[in-house]
């Protein structure tokens, strides 16, 4: 948690220095303090002192700031903050949207944040009989800010540089392009760049690129372990497949989080201060040259006087430990039946959400004898979100019918859903009294899992989604062709386009006899009362109370 950042002495000192020199952004913190102190001090002041809003427009710090915002927007982080801090963070999100729009870069990062904001809106609007807790006027202001962010995101169009802009990447000599590629530190960016142009693909296939990437992310000892495991210790350098070696290293050791960012906040052990390394900070050593020697004499020497502070660690200083940073899926939200349990509704949330986001709405749909299960997806890196972690059922490279899909991830998530269904069947619930549903990415998984489950389900409800791995159908279908399918889609959806839902419906109707596609005029990537009413009718019709 943070120490008294806004203390009078600090402000006075900064005012005195302002006439002579600019003081770099920094913030002193206190470690291992009590919850009372953590509550007294605020995150908002630290964000101001570290100049996060300006950092959004610094290419070195952009991804770090976005990762921090992502953690705060997911779960209940942002809603647990004071109103002023909430307002500041939403202003930062609006600044991100404006910067992305101006720079025409990092579009997928913004789309991921916008999707999380929608999930936050849905989650908060379901509280307290449809009203979010806290100040209604403040929440109305937040809604307006979120709407502006969504409007900015929906209006972004990537424009090709004009003919007078020189030089373009294609105009650069091959050696210059190679040097650019050698500075890319994320393998996902390398693989994506390979599809841009034939020369890029040829350069990225060079073993030197992957050798440099391996040595950047991993130690010599780690590399030696993998070489020995792959029986490549005695193989000549030119015969080694460094791309395969890198992926083996990544799977065994993982990639250190601090290497995902061009610049990451640092913590000075000597003066207990957070700062940006490129800007530095007024360290106590500069003011008192013999301080380091006194620390060493006291037996507290440490070779690493500074340490990197990943976004999740930054939040821990404020007792805001983000659950989504652990990489573990939370336990499913379960709403028990009111009467004797004879049926079950399993509903899967969308990207970046949790089981809590839909539990209230699904609870309102159930019949008295129906149990509701709303699981939470595991936390994983998502390609379309810049490689940063989100609650996600599988990886998403983009939301498009033609782009490559995470087949392995989809099938792994499908096995998990099948296990949930089988667990209900083992407890005595017939498969034809189990409804499977989902929204967005969760709806896509519900479709695939329902169609590939051998026993007949009561029905599948797929909201604002698409049919994943559509080319594999009807070959992989295992369910009877009479299983009812309800697809619901808004015709103004800016995330999963309406036409994707229509195309998926056409594929489904070619091999499923009881598939219905329902359109909601003016609806974006969210739900509405009419849709929930149609879902309730679907449940009542296909799972009558016993």
GROMACS .gro file of C-alpha atoms in nm, residues 167-174 177 196-200:
model
   14
  167UNK     CA    1   0.989   0.564  -4.676
  168UNK     CA    2   0.737   0.282  -4.634
  169UNK     CA    3   0.841  -0.048  -4.482
  170UNK     CA    4   0.849  -0.206  -4.829
  171UNK     CA    5   1.102   0.058  -4.940
  172UNK     CA    6   1.360  -0.022  -4.672
  173UNK     CA    7   1.663  -0.237  -4.752
  174UNK     CA    8   1.641  -0.598  -4.639
  177UNK     CA    9   1.391  -0.476  -4.204
  196UNK     CA   10   0.223  -0.920  -4.376
  197UNK     CA   11   0.457  -0.968  -4.671
  198UNK     CA   12   0.678  -1.238  -4.825
  199UNK     CA   13   1.009  -1.074  -4.731
  200UNK     CA   14   0.899  -1.046  -4.366
   0.00000   0.00000   0.00000
